[in-house]
Amino acid sequence: MKNFVREKRIDLGMTQDELSEKLDVSRQTIISLEKGKYNPSITLAFKLSRLFQCSIEELFIFEEDKKDA
């Protein structure tokens, strides 16, 4: 799933460590999330959208599997 977590984090001048502390997750989770290798729980997605003051849809781009279409 493509996302804009890295861009939003940088816009706020936050490090990965600072973001992980605010969200109570590991830095590795943030790294994986930013690389698109981790799909967050709905709770984490809501926390991110609240922190970045945007909607979940603005933060994450859902790409359907071709086999599901």
CSV table of C-alpha atoms in Angstrom, one decimal:
chain,number,residue,atom,x,y,z
A,1,MET,CA,0.0,0.0,0.0
A,2,LYS,CA,1.4,3.3,-1.0
A,3,ASN,CA,1.5,6.0,1.6
A,4,PHE,CA,2.7,9.5,2.4
A,5,VAL,CA,3.9,8.9,5.9
A,6,ARG,CA,7.5,9.9,5.2
A,7,GLU,CA,6.5,13.1,3.4
A,8,LYS,CA,4.1,14.1,6.2
A,9,ARG,CA,6.7,13.3,8.9
A,10,ILE,CA,9.3,15.4,7.1
A,11,ASP,CA,6.9,18.3,6.6
A,12,LEU,CA,6.4,18.3,10.4
A,13,GLY,CA,10.2,18.2,11.0
A,14,MET,CA,10.0,14.9,12.8
A,15,THR,CA,12.5,12.1,12.9
A,16,GLN,CA,11.5,8.5,12.7
A,17,ASP,CA,12.3,8.1,16.4
A,18,GLU,CA,10.1,11.0,17.4
A,19,LEU,CA,7.2,9.7,15.3
A,20,SER,CA,7.6,6.2,16.7
A,21,GLU,CA,7.5,7.6,20.3
A,22,LYS,CA,4.4,9.7,19.6
A,23,LEU,CA,2.6,6.6,18.2
A,24,ASP,CA,4.0,4.1,20.7
A,25,VAL,CA,5.4,1.8,18.1
A,26,SER,CA,9.0,0.8,17.2
A,27,ARG,CA,11.2,2.8,14.8
A,28,GLN,CA,11.3,-0.4,12.7
A,29,THR,CA,7.6,-0.2,12.3
A,30,ILE,CA,7.9,3.4,11.0
A,31,ILE,CA,10.7,2.3,8.6
A,32,SER,CA,8.6,-0.6,7.3
A,33,LEU,CA,5.6,1.6,7.0
A,34,GLU,CA,7.4,4.3,5.1
A,35,LYS,CA,8.9,1.7,2.7
A,36,GLY,CA,5.4,0.3,2.0
A,37,LYS,CA,6.3,-3.1,3.5
A,38,TYR,CA,3.9,-2.8,6.4
A,39,ASN,CA,0.1,-2.2,6.3
A,40,PRO,CA,-0.9,-0.5,9.6
A,41,SER,CA,-3.7,-1.6,11.8
A,42,ILE,CA,-6.8,0.6,11.6
A,43,THR,CA,-5.9,2.0,15.0
A,44,LEU,CA,-2.5,3.0,13.8
A,45,ALA,CA,-3.9,4.5,10.6
A,46,PHE,CA,-6.3,6.7,12.7
A,47,LYS,CA,-3.5,7.8,15.0
A,48,LEU,CA,-1.3,8.8,12.0
A,49,SER,CA,-4.2,10.7,10.3
A,50,ARG,CA,-5.0,12.5,13.6
A,51,LEU,CA,-1.3,13.4,14.2
A,52,PHE,CA,-0.8,14.6,10.6
A,53,GLN,CA,-4.3,16.3,10.6
A,54,CYS,CA,-5.4,14.7,7.4
A,55,SER,CA,-7.8,11.9,6.4
A,56,ILE,CA,-6.7,8.3,6.2
A,57,GLU,CA,-7.5,8.5,2.4
A,58,GLU,CA,-5.1,11.4,2.1
A,59,LEU,CA,-2.4,9.4,3.8
A,60,PHE,CA,-2.8,5.9,2.3
A,61,ILE,CA,-3.5,4.9,-1.3
A,62,PHE,CA,-5.3,1.6,-1.5
A,63,GLU,CA,-4.2,-0.5,-4.5
A,64,GLU,CA,-6.4,-3.4,-5.2
A,65,ASP,CA,-4.9,-6.7,-6.2
A,66,LYS,CA,-5.4,-7.5,-9.9
A,67,LYS,CA,-6.7,-10.9,-9.0
A,68,ASP,CA,-9.5,-9.3,-6.8
A,69,ALA,CA,-10.7,-7.1,-9.7
